Tab-separated table of C-alpha atoms in Angstrom:
chain	number	residue	atom	x	y	z
A	1	MET	CA	73.928	102.778	54.150
A	2	LYS	CA	77.393	104.197	56.217
A	3	ALA	CA	79.332	101.642	54.051
A	4	LEU	CA	78.116	104.041	50.835
A	5	ALA	CA	78.487	107.264	53.211
A	6	SER	CA	82.351	105.654	53.720
A	7	LYS	CA	82.508	104.761	50.271
A	8	GLY	CA	81.554	107.923	48.794
A	9	GLU	CA	83.337	109.872	51.024
A	10	THR	CA	86.853	107.820	49.816
A	11	ARG	CA	86.171	108.940	45.522
A	12	THR	CA	85.495	112.561	47.010
A	13	ILE	CA	89.337	112.717	48.551
A	14	THR	CA	91.330	110.478	45.877
A	15	LEU	CA	89.356	112.928	42.556
A	16	VAL	CA	89.846	115.420	45.180
A	17	GLU	CA	93.866	114.753	45.371
A	18	GLN	CA	93.703	113.651	41.450
A	19	LYS	CA	93.730	117.124	40.921
A	20	ASP	CA	95.969	118.223	43.454
A	21	ALA	CA	98.516	116.015	41.568
A	22	GLU	CA	97.619	117.447	38.323
A	23	LEU	CA	98.429	121.103	40.136
A	24	VAL	CA	101.483	120.006	41.567
A	25	ARG	CA	102.728	118.464	38.734
A	26	GLN	CA	102.005	121.644	36.675
A	27	THR	CA	103.465	123.846	38.622
A	28	LEU	CA	107.245	121.827	39.486
A	29	CYS	CA	106.667	121.593	35.230
A	30	GLY	CA	106.819	125.294	35.466
A	31	ASN	CA	103.596	126.406	35.389
A	32	THR	CA	103.573	129.258	38.281
A	33	ALA	CA	99.511	129.591	37.133
A	34	ALA	CA	99.010	125.795	38.531
A	35	TYR	CA	99.508	126.757	42.391
A	36	ASN	CA	97.715	129.421	42.298
A	37	GLY	CA	94.646	127.419	41.931
A	38	LEU	CA	95.944	125.083	45.327
A	39	VAL	CA	96.363	128.222	47.503
A	40	GLN	CA	92.698	128.563	46.487
A	41	ARG	CA	91.515	125.831	47.317
A	42	TYR	CA	93.849	125.530	51.062
A	43	GLN	CA	94.237	128.931	51.743
A	44	ARG	CA	91.427	128.917	54.355
A	45	GLN	CA	91.762	126.051	55.758
A	46	VAL	CA	95.807	126.789	57.224
A	47	TYR	CA	94.715	129.630	57.872
A	48	ASN	CA	91.997	129.051	60.288
A	49	LEU	CA	94.613	127.157	61.727
A	50	ALA	CA	96.474	129.569	62.276
A	51	TYR	CA	94.719	131.819	63.491
A	52	ARG	CA	93.029	130.060	66.270
A	53	MET	CA	97.290	128.916	66.726
A	54	LEU	CA	98.146	131.974	66.980
A	55	GLY	CA	95.475	134.479	68.138
A	56	ASN	CA	95.833	137.254	65.731
A	57	ALA	CA	94.317	137.971	62.172
A	58	GLU	CA	98.078	139.902	61.011
A	59	ASP	CA	99.650	136.763	62.156
A	60	ALA	CA	97.704	134.398	60.643
A	61	GLY	CA	97.889	136.101	57.523
A	62	ASP	CA	101.616	135.615	57.393
A	63	LEU	CA	102.241	132.177	58.403
A	64	VAL	CA	99.545	130.819	55.643
A	65	GLN	CA	102.186	133.002	53.376
A	66	GLU	CA	104.883	131.871	54.762
A	67	THR	CA	102.982	127.982	54.698
A	68	PHE	CA	103.069	128.804	50.803
A	69	LEU	CA	106.031	130.064	49.999
A	70	ARG	CA	107.737	127.359	52.072
A	71	ALA	CA	105.697	124.332	50.628
A	72	TYR	CA	106.482	125.540	47.018
A	73	GLY	CA	109.864	125.545	47.413
A	74	ALA	CA	110.318	122.146	49.003
A	75	LEU	CA	107.714	121.243	46.598
A	76	ALA	CA	109.221	118.990	44.659
A	77	SER	CA	109.750	117.146	47.584
A	78	PHE	CA	105.963	116.161	48.118
A	79	ARG	CA	105.252	112.675	47.437
A	80	GLN	CA	101.656	111.960	46.456
A	81	ASP	CA	100.792	109.628	49.657
A	82	ALA	CA	99.376	112.539	51.542
A	83	SER	CA	96.779	114.901	50.748
A	84	PHE	CA	98.330	118.074	49.624
A	85	LEU	CA	95.854	119.154	52.814
A	86	THR	CA	98.080	116.665	55.328
A	87	TRP	CA	101.355	118.053	54.117
A	88	LEU	CA	100.701	122.026	53.985
A	89	TYR	CA	99.242	121.314	57.265
A	90	LYS	CA	101.928	119.298	58.577
A	91	ILE	CA	104.301	122.740	57.433
A	92	ALA	CA	101.885	125.198	58.908
A	93	SER	CA	101.411	123.380	62.115
A	94	ASN	CA	105.203	123.454	62.577
A	95	LEU	CA	105.055	126.635	61.742
A	96	CYS	CA	102.833	128.175	64.206
A	97	ILE	CA	104.755	126.261	67.431
A	98	ASP	CA	107.979	128.086	65.897
A	99	GLN	CA	106.531	130.799	65.897
A	100	LEU	CA	104.656	130.434	69.386
A	101	ARG	CA	107.856	129.666	70.761
A	102	SER	CA	110.024	131.689	69.793
A	103	ARG	CA	106.954	134.289	70.998
A	104	LYS	CA	108.172	132.949	74.262
A	105	ALA	CA	112.098	133.164	74.342
A	106	LYS	CA	112.156	136.289	73.023
A	107	GLY	CA	109.015	137.410	75.934
A	108	ALA	CA	107.503	139.063	74.062
A	109	LEU	CA	103.726	140.420	75.578
A	110	SER	CA	101.837	137.518	76.060
A	111	LEU	CA	98.527	136.205	74.934
A	112	GLU	CA	96.568	137.713	76.953
A	113	VAL	CA	97.715	141.472	76.654
A	114	GLU	CA	98.021	141.340	73.124
A	115	LEU	CA	94.600	140.430	73.073
A	116	GLU	CA	94.419	142.936	75.577
A	117	GLU	CA	95.428	145.514	72.486
A	118	GLY	CA	93.184	144.853	70.809
A	119	ARG	CA	94.810	143.572	68.215
A	120	GLU	CA	93.026	143.350	64.709
A	121	PRO	CA	91.013	140.030	64.863
A	122	ALA	CA	89.593	138.098	62.243
A	123	ALA	CA	86.420	138.431	60.449
A	124	GLU	CA	84.083	136.056	60.736
A	125	SER	CA	81.723	134.192	59.526
A	126	ARG	CA	78.002	133.843	61.467
A	127	ALA	CA	75.004	132.599	60.313
A	128	CYS	CA	72.874	134.135	62.975
A	129	ALA	CA	70.335	137.100	64.364
A	130	PRO	CA	71.945	140.404	64.850
A	131	GLU	CA	70.684	140.356	68.132
A	132	ASP	CA	72.160	136.975	69.627
A	133	SER	CA	75.487	137.941	67.462
A	134	ALA	CA	76.203	140.455	70.976
A	135	VAL	CA	75.665	137.264	72.883
A	136	ARG	CA	77.405	134.757	70.627
A	137	GLY	CA	80.564	137.093	70.072
A	138	ALA	CA	80.618	137.481	73.264
A	139	VAL	CA	80.803	134.080	74.265
A	140	GLN	CA	82.669	133.076	71.346
A	141	ASP	CA	85.497	135.592	72.143
A	142	VAL	CA	86.028	133.709	75.618
A	143	VAL	CA	86.114	130.852	74.416
A	144	HIS	CA	88.568	131.513	71.394
A	145	ARG	CA	90.349	132.693	74.542
A	146	ALA	CA	90.430	129.617	76.502
A	147	ILE	CA	91.323	127.855	73.391
A	148	LEU	CA	94.275	129.941	73.552
A	149	ASN	CA	95.166	129.306	76.607
A	150	LEU	CA	95.886	125.964	75.965
A	151	PRO	CA	99.149	124.432	76.092
A	152	GLU	CA	100.181	124.839	72.462
A	153	ARG	CA	99.777	120.853	71.732
A	154	TYR	CA	96.541	120.388	73.070
A	155	ARG	CA	95.521	123.691	71.073
A	156	LEU	CA	96.680	122.048	67.893
A	157	VAL	CA	94.798	119.224	68.548
A	158	ILE	CA	90.788	121.125	69.648
A	159	VAL	CA	91.292	123.248	67.170
A	160	MET	CA	92.284	120.613	63.985
A	161	ARG	CA	89.894	118.495	65.466
A	162	HIS	CA	87.060	120.278	66.746
A	163	LEU	CA	87.295	123.062	63.797
A	164	GLN	CA	89.035	121.897	61.126
A	165	ASP	CA	87.108	118.749	60.891
A	166	MET	CA	90.265	116.189	60.935
A	167	SER	CA	89.679	112.339	61.533
A	168	VAL	CA	91.752	112.039	64.834
A	169	ASP	CA	93.745	109.867	62.187
A	170	GLU	CA	94.876	112.377	60.562
A	171	ILE	CA	95.727	114.498	63.305
A	172	ALA	CA	97.725	111.301	64.100
A	173	ARG	CA	99.861	112.063	60.477
A	174	VAL	CA	99.972	115.772	60.869
A	175	LEU	CA	102.154	115.663	63.391
A	176	ASP	CA	103.894	112.664	63.348
A	177	LEU	CA	102.126	111.314	67.439
A	178	PRO	CA	100.431	107.946	67.592
A	179	THR	CA	96.848	108.405	67.387
A	180	GLY	CA	96.333	107.279	71.294
A	181	THR	CA	98.206	110.040	72.517
A	182	VAL	CA	95.866	111.819	69.786
A	183	LYS	CA	92.768	110.638	71.446
A	184	THR	CA	94.828	111.263	75.210
A	185	HIS	CA	95.448	115.703	74.307
A	186	LEU	CA	92.561	115.590	72.823
A	187	PHE	CA	90.862	114.531	75.902
A	188	ARG	CA	93.534	116.151	78.121
A	189	ALA	CA	92.776	119.945	75.692
A	190	ARG	CA	88.951	119.473	76.682
A	191	GLU	CA	89.292	118.953	79.967
A	192	MET	CA	91.053	122.060	80.590
A	193	LEU	CA	88.201	123.678	78.657
A	194	ARG	CA	85.762	122.709	80.438
A	195	GLU	CA	87.346	123.460	83.527
A	196	ARG	CA	88.132	127.142	81.884
A	197	LEU	CA	84.853	127.296	80.915
A	198	CYS	CA	82.782	126.678	83.837
A	199	PRO	CA	81.160	130.323	84.495
A	200	VAL	CA	79.805	130.259	80.852
A	201	LEU	CA	78.556	127.096	80.910
A	202	GLU	CA	76.979	127.076	84.265
A	203	MET	CA	75.082	130.515	82.670
A	204	LYS	CA	73.968	127.998	79.812
A	205	THR	CA	72.764	125.592	81.780
A	206	ASP	CA	71.108	127.874	84.563
A	207	GLY	CA	69.488	129.828	80.679
A	208	LYS	CA	68.199	126.662	80.339
G	1	MET	CA	94.730	101.979	70.406
G	2	GLU	CA	93.675	98.308	70.974
G	3	ASN	CA	89.069	98.584	71.385
G	4	ARG	CA	89.439	98.409	75.376
G	5	PHE	CA	85.327	97.246	74.929
G	6	GLU	CA	85.796	94.024	73.174
G	7	HIS	CA	86.777	91.398	75.153
G	8	LEU	CA	82.986	91.818	76.687
G	9	PRO	CA	80.521	89.702	75.569
G	10	PRO	CA	77.640	91.327	74.435
G	11	GLU	CA	74.858	89.170	76.453
G	12	GLU	CA	77.653	90.613	80.402
G	13	ASN	CA	76.571	94.284	78.918
G	14	GLN	CA	72.394	93.218	78.440
G	15	GLY	CA	69.836	95.007	81.106
G	16	TRP	CA	72.020	97.100	82.826
G	17	GLY	CA	70.149	100.045	81.526
G	18	ALA	CA	68.636	100.338	85.638
G	19	TYR	CA	72.379	99.885	87.070
G	20	ALA	CA	71.248	97.333	88.262
G	21	THR	CA	74.838	94.913	86.985
G	22	PRO	CA	77.149	97.199	85.501
G	23	PRO	CA	78.918	95.929	82.894
G	24	ARG	CA	82.614	95.721	83.173
G	25	LEU	CA	84.634	99.068	82.864
G	26	PRO	CA	87.957	100.363	81.744
G	27	GLY	CA	90.501	99.062	84.307
G	28	GLN	CA	87.804	97.377	86.075
G	29	GLN	CA	88.555	93.380	87.749
G	30	HIS	CA	86.448	90.461	87.016
G	31	ASN	CA	85.299	89.500	90.564
G	32	GLN	CA	84.900	93.340	91.219
G	33	GLN	CA	80.808	92.540	89.758
G	34	ALA	CA	80.216	89.958	92.032
G	35	SER	CA	80.037	92.081	94.767
G	36	GLY	CA	79.210	94.866	93.582
G	37	PRO	CA	81.230	98.057	93.525
G	38	SER	CA	80.389	101.507	95.107
G	39	SER	CA	78.776	104.104	93.106
G	40	SER	CA	81.808	106.740	93.615
G	41	ALA	CA	83.966	103.696	92.013
G	42	LEU	CA	81.418	103.659	89.191
G	43	CYS	CA	80.973	106.770	88.557
G	44	ALA	CA	85.202	106.796	87.751
G	45	ARG	CA	85.165	104.324	85.660
G	46	VAL	CA	82.079	106.295	83.928
G	47	ARG	CA	83.843	109.067	83.762
G	48	GLU	CA	86.488	107.417	82.527
G	49	SER	CA	84.731	106.477	79.273
G	50	LEU	CA	83.127	109.919	78.677
G	51	PRO	CA	85.704	110.663	76.165
G	52	TYR	CA	84.977	108.113	74.625
G	53	LEU	CA	81.490	107.889	74.613
G	54	LEU	CA	81.482	111.231	73.584
G	55	ASP	CA	84.326	110.701	70.344
G	56	ASN	CA	81.290	107.680	68.904
G	57	ASP	CA	84.348	107.072	66.855
G	58	GLY	CA	83.986	102.645	67.920
G	59	GLU	CA	85.908	103.121	70.948
G	60	ILE	CA	83.864	101.976	72.543
G	61	SER	CA	81.012	98.971	72.039
G	62	PRO	CA	76.966	99.543	70.771
G	63	GLN	CA	76.229	97.826	74.100
G	64	MET	CA	78.390	100.038	76.052
G	65	ALA	CA	77.403	103.177	74.520
G	66	THR	CA	73.863	101.623	75.077
G	67	ALA	CA	75.408	100.366	79.923
G	68	LEU	CA	76.380	103.842	80.167
G	69	TYR	CA	73.521	105.967	78.910
G	70	GLY	CA	72.372	103.838	81.411
G	71	HIS	CA	73.942	105.118	83.456
G	72	LEU	CA	74.377	108.536	82.731
G	73	SER	CA	70.183	108.239	82.661
G	74	VAL	CA	70.517	108.164	86.437
G	75	CYS	CA	73.278	109.588	87.414
G	76	ALA	CA	72.627	113.440	87.551
G	77	GLY	CA	76.561	114.062	89.012
G	78	CYS	CA	77.981	111.804	85.508
G	79	ALA	CA	74.754	113.368	82.686
G	80	ARG	CA	76.654	116.271	84.306
G	81	GLU	CA	79.601	115.638	83.071
G	82	PHE	CA	78.785	114.410	79.931
G	83	ASP	CA	76.325	117.382	79.228
G	84	GLU	CA	78.981	120.195	79.858
G	85	MET	CA	81.750	117.822	78.041
G	86	GLN	CA	79.242	117.744	75.497
G	87	GLN	CA	78.299	121.767	74.899
G	88	VAL	CA	82.533	122.525	75.265
G	89	VAL	CA	82.401	120.988	71.984
G	90	ARG	CA	79.311	122.196	70.670
G	91	MET	CA	80.941	125.896	71.702
G	92	VAL	CA	84.577	125.271	69.978
G	93	GLU	CA	82.379	124.292	66.947
G	94	THR	CA	80.399	127.119	65.995
G	95	LEU	CA	83.145	129.420	67.053
G	96	GLY	CA	82.906	129.687	62.800
G	97	GLN	CA	85.380	130.648	60.315
G	98	ALA	CA	87.943	132.693	60.106
G	99	GLU	CA	87.780	135.093	56.611
G	100	LEU	CA	90.645	135.776	54.168
G	101	PRO	CA	90.945	139.501	52.874
G	102	MET	CA	89.444	138.706	49.320
G	103	ASP	CA	93.592	139.041	47.674
G	104	PHE	CA	95.025	136.785	49.592
G	105	SER	CA	96.273	134.503	47.868
G	106	LEU	CA	96.950	137.124	45.081
G	107	ARG	CA	99.259	138.020	47.653
G	108	ILE	CA	100.593	134.942	48.015
G	109	MET	CA	101.577	134.740	44.430
G	110	ARG	CA	103.034	138.208	44.412
G	111	HIS	CA	105.403	137.071	46.562
G	112	ILE	CA	106.633	133.731	44.752
G	113	GLN	CA	106.565	135.740	41.954
G	114	SER	CA	109.321	138.672	43.113
G	115	GLY	CA	111.011	135.724	44.677
G	116	GLN	CA	110.336	137.001	48.195
G	117	THR	CA	111.775	135.414	51.189
G	118	SER	CA	110.960	136.483	54.551
G	119	ALA	CA	113.532	137.913	55.867
G	120	GLU	CA	114.338	135.432	58.692
G	121	ALA	CA	114.639	132.240	56.401
G	122	ALA	CA	116.824	133.677	53.947
G	123	PRO	CA	120.499	133.303	54.482
G	124	LYS	CA	123.150	135.996	53.680
G	125	ASP	CA	124.949	133.571	51.010
G	126	ALA	CA	121.380	133.358	49.194
G	127	ALA	CA	122.129	135.779	46.347
G	128	ALA	CA	125.020	133.376	44.953
G	129	ARG	CA	122.695	130.012	44.943
G	130	PRO	CA	119.515	131.697	42.818
G	131	PHE	CA	117.640	127.840	43.422
G	132	ALA	CA	115.458	127.021	46.627
G	133	VAL	CA	116.802	124.025	48.532
G	134	ILE	CA	114.501	122.863	51.595
G	135	THR	CA	116.236	118.901	52.036
G	136	SER	CA	113.469	117.389	53.754
G	137	THR	CA	114.190	113.855	55.073
G	138	SER	CA	111.008	111.778	54.256
G	139	SER	CA	107.996	112.561	52.203
G	140	LEU	CA	105.995	113.689	55.155
G	141	ASP	CA	108.885	116.181	56.205
G	142	ALA	CA	107.458	119.015	55.394
G	143	PRO	CA	110.514	121.594	56.202
G	144	ARG	CA	110.371	123.268	59.952
G	145	ALA	CA	110.918	126.834	60.258
G	146	ASP	CA	114.588	125.992	62.198
G	147	ILE	CA	115.733	124.241	58.283
G	148	GLU	CA	117.952	125.883	56.060
G	149	VAL	CA	115.308	127.446	52.979
G	150	VAL	CA	117.868	129.066	50.366
G	151	LYS	CA	116.267	131.815	48.183
G	152	ARG	CA	113.345	130.793	45.828
G	153	GLN	CA	114.136	129.787	42.324
G	154	THR	CA	114.646	132.486	39.751
G	155	GLN	CA	112.854	129.647	37.437
G	156	PRO	CA	109.435	127.810	39.169
G	157	MET	CA	111.467	124.064	38.770
G	158	PRO	CA	111.232	123.507	42.381
G	159	SER	CA	112.333	119.955	40.566
G	160	GLN	CA	115.584	121.245	39.848
G	161	GLN	CA	117.907	121.443	42.657
G	162	THR	CA	121.252	122.218	41.149
G	163	ASN	CA	123.645	125.107	40.812
G	164	PRO	CA	123.514	126.605	37.619
G	165	THR	CA	126.224	129.176	37.126
G	166	VAL	CA	125.208	133.502	36.570
G	167	SER	CA	125.691	133.525	32.758
G	168	ARG	CA	123.995	129.713	32.515
G	169	GLN	CA	121.193	131.974	35.288
G	170	THR	CA	121.040	134.339	33.123
G	171	THR	CA	120.498	132.925	29.984
G	172	ILE	CA	117.518	131.469	31.725
G	173	GLN	CA	115.971	134.319	32.674
G	174	GLY	CA	115.673	135.737	29.424
G	175	LEU	CA	113.988	132.613	27.721
G	176	GLU	CA	111.127	132.662	30.442
G	177	THR	CA	111.177	136.597	30.112
G	178	SER	CA	107.702	135.839	28.171
G	179	LEU	CA	106.336	133.647	29.801
G	180	ARG	CA	107.207	134.874	32.775
G	181	THR	CA	105.312	138.171	31.689
G	182	GLU	CA	102.141	136.388	30.918
G	183	GLN	CA	101.497	134.154	33.510
G	184	ASP	CA	102.395	137.644	35.761
G	185	LEU	CA	99.293	139.148	33.678
G	186	LEU	CA	97.473	136.302	34.346
G	187	LEU	CA	98.317	136.080	38.271
G	188	ARG	CA	97.634	138.886	38.899
G	189	THR	CA	94.457	139.711	36.798
G	190	GLY	CA	93.051	136.213	36.320
G	191	VAL	CA	92.691	137.550	32.719
G	192	ARG	CA	95.002	136.879	29.960
G	193	LEU	CA	96.206	139.262	27.688
G	194	TRP	CA	93.894	138.296	24.547
G	195	GLU	CA	91.154	138.266	26.145
G	196	ARG	CA	91.101	141.507	27.848
G	197	LEU	CA	92.181	142.895	24.120
G	198	THR	CA	89.056	141.513	22.948
G	199	LEU	CA	87.209	141.999	25.937
G	200	ALA	CA	88.016	145.997	25.162
G	201	GLY	CA	86.710	145.748	21.615
G	202	LEU	CA	84.369	143.708	22.409
G	203	LEU	CA	82.570	146.897	24.584
G	204	SER	CA	83.868	149.210	22.564
G	205	THR	CA	81.496	147.759	20.012
G	206	VAL	CA	79.021	147.513	22.336
G	207	MET	CA	78.911	151.427	22.228
G	208	THR	CA	79.443	152.455	19.447
G	209	PHE	CA	76.427	150.901	18.107
G	210	PHE	CA	74.480	152.941	21.129
G	211	LEU	CA	76.032	155.495	20.382
G	212	MET	CA	75.667	155.721	16.971
G	213	THR	CA	72.016	153.974	16.008
G	214	GLN	CA	69.270	156.272	16.716
G	215	TRP	CA	67.533	153.191	18.214
G	216	GLY	CA	70.431	153.147	21.235
G	217	GLY	CA	70.770	156.805	21.627
G	218	GLN	CA	66.990	156.654	22.019
G	219	VAL	CA	67.005	153.952	25.322
G	220	LEU	CA	69.926	155.121	26.304
G	221	GLY	CA	67.908	158.380	26.497
G	222	ALA	CA	64.708	156.701	28.236
G	223	ASN	CA	67.210	155.412	30.852
G	224	LEU	CA	68.594	158.197	32.482
G	225	SER	CA	64.980	160.614	31.806
G	226	GLY	CA	63.952	157.652	33.644
G	227	LEU	CA	66.428	157.584	36.296
G	228	ARG	CA	66.253	161.444	36.578
G	229	ALA	CA	62.394	160.977	37.551
G	230	TRP	CA	63.239	158.484	40.023
G	231	PHE	CA	65.854	160.248	41.584
G	232	ASN	CA	63.488	163.164	41.931
G	233	GLU	CA	61.039	160.907	43.202
G	234	ILE	CA	63.808	159.702	46.285
G	235	GLY	CA	64.094	162.724	46.872
G	236	GLU	CA	61.235	164.603	47.309
G	237	THR	CA	60.608	161.487	49.909
G	238	LEU	CA	62.922	161.780	51.451
G	239	HIS	CA	62.719	165.382	51.954
G	240	ARG	CA	60.027	164.834	54.980
G	241	VAL	CA	62.589	163.016	57.440
G	242	PRO	CA	64.794	166.299	58.740
G	243	LEU	CA	68.378	166.642	58.481
G	244	LEU	CA	68.838	163.250	57.074
G	245	GLY	CA	66.592	163.893	54.409
G	246	ALA	CA	67.667	167.509	53.457
G	247	LEU	CA	71.119	165.300	53.238
G	248	PHE	CA	69.750	162.901	50.865
G	249	ALA	CA	67.531	165.676	48.825
G	250	VAL	CA	70.080	167.300	48.057
G	251	MET	CA	72.616	164.857	47.242
G	252	PHE	CA	69.709	162.679	45.232
G	253	SER	CA	68.988	165.813	42.911
G	254	ALA	CA	72.444	166.272	42.950
G	255	LEU	CA	72.357	162.974	40.822
G	256	SER	CA	69.486	163.966	39.325
G	257	GLN	CA	71.967	167.017	37.639
G	258	VAL	CA	74.605	164.774	36.290
G	259	GLY	CA	71.415	162.677	34.506
G	260	ASP	CA	69.984	165.947	32.606
G	261	LEU	CA	73.820	166.597	32.035
G	262	LEU	CA	74.208	163.331	30.751
G	263	SER	CA	71.712	161.950	28.580
G	264	GLU	CA	71.639	166.157	26.995
G	265	THR	CA	75.149	165.178	26.129
G	266	TYR	CA	74.919	161.803	24.595
G	267	ARG	CA	71.601	163.580	22.358
G	268	SER	CA	74.284	166.343	21.345
G	269	LEU	CA	76.969	164.251	20.677
G	270	GLY	CA	76.882	163.088	17.090
G	271	GLY	CA	77.937	159.789	15.251
G	272	MET	CA	81.434	160.630	14.860
G	273	ALA	CA	81.896	161.671	19.006
G	274	ALA	CA	80.930	158.021	19.318
G	275	ARG	CA	82.401	156.892	17.106
G	276	GLY	CA	85.963	158.433	18.823
G	277	LEU	CA	85.285	158.339	22.022
G	278	ALA	CA	85.023	154.117	21.141
G	279	LEU	CA	88.559	154.792	19.224
G	280	ASP	CA	89.328	156.180	22.011
G	281	ILE	CA	88.687	153.559	25.145
G	282	ALA	CA	90.460	150.504	22.640
G	283	LEU	CA	93.096	152.625	21.421
G	284	CYS	CA	93.874	153.690	25.669
G	285	ALA	CA	93.522	149.583	26.289
G	286	GLY	CA	96.365	149.362	24.141
G	287	ILE	CA	98.552	152.052	24.892
G	288	TYR	CA	98.083	150.388	28.396
G	289	TYR	CA	99.045	147.030	27.145
G	290	LEU	CA	102.147	147.889	25.990
G	291	PHE	CA	102.945	149.966	28.675
G	292	VAL	CA	102.608	147.291	31.322
G	293	LEU	CA	103.952	145.189	29.347
G	294	ARG	CA	106.962	147.204	28.594
G	295	ARG	CA	106.963	147.052	32.842
G	296	GLN	CA	106.740	143.989	33.376
G	297	ARG	CA	109.802	142.841	30.212
G	298	GLY	CA	111.957	145.576	32.907
G	299	GLN	CA	111.257	144.678	36.104
G	300	MET	CA	112.132	141.332	34.743
G	301	ARG	CA	115.343	142.083	33.020
G	302	GLY	CA	116.348	143.544	36.598
G	303	ILE	CA	116.212	140.064	38.201
């Protein structure tokens, strides 16, 4: 069963990659509209990575735009040995880290302050009952902040693994890191989150 | 990473569920097994393995997993830690996906079309080099923010990375104007020009049919009177609720008046007027598209 499932998965990925390759080829041939297909297919994933990395919707939107512009400009250098999404993630994660570093260098407002001042949060799709959503929203807010307080590399790995649902191997390819290092980052990040989310965890355990 | 647990023969891991014969955990020496490690030392080793157990990605053998779960069933401290780890992962996973605005891809495509790049990415000599050249050392070396980005190309072919002269550039632009105009329209609206015109024509025909035939007029009139009755009914119902009801009642009665008026207008309109209306719509659509095309051509020349 497992083998079958994994086989099926491989086939699906190949199909998607084939479609992507075709769209890339068409774009390179001058059909700009084909690129629109790629943007529509992947904008959500890139946006979510950016949103969880940068912490606000406005910066995330700008970063997605910049990612796709750069990808468009460098499309000729894209080879088919990685999936288009992996390549996009690579551009986006580099841009995220650059932006976070420039924030630090500029001595800009700390993230905490930005959050306090209530920069526009992204609209989230929450499929739950309205009475749950207030409590849920509060917990999600705490988790969101806890992730934003992680060091950049740990944040990237946590977001990619548990929010973007990427495998450790994929993350290693995107970040150009050995698999072992990605795992170590992941474990440390989870440990840090566990420490920071202790009050919420205790609350939940008591609730049970 | 190599599998740290592969060297364990399966039989050594059997029957450890009751915590009697613990298996070797990562870092544990062979000779420790005989003497039996203290529970705190064992717990420390179990805790080292818990992240692997949580990921369950083949790093831990099934036998080792069984052994670890065996320990978790008898050791409250380790069980609590594992539970917290699971909860953290669940909490992160339930953060949900943030949603993008509906027209976000259009925004990106507009930037690509209009040749805008971010201010910090565009160097000063960009105007002299209309083609984007992003240097990349390997296939997976995606462009970083600090990599030189020359102004985005003015023709949508990233594969060409040569520097054309200004006159050649003008010729290429001239040749591509019509193509790009069509693409622009498609990107902005998702509908091609001929598709739009066909749609406008079809709509005009349907409208003409409705307004000119007696049957169409009747259907339209009947629908409008039905609508009016419905509005009145809602107004009546809501009128019973103070303030809010009154507000809605006023709104709905106004709407029903509009319905009345429309119904009357349609009835009084003759075939001529109906035909005129349809023609007007078609004419307006035509003028609009001509105007848009012209303006876009002008913009293209202005690049």
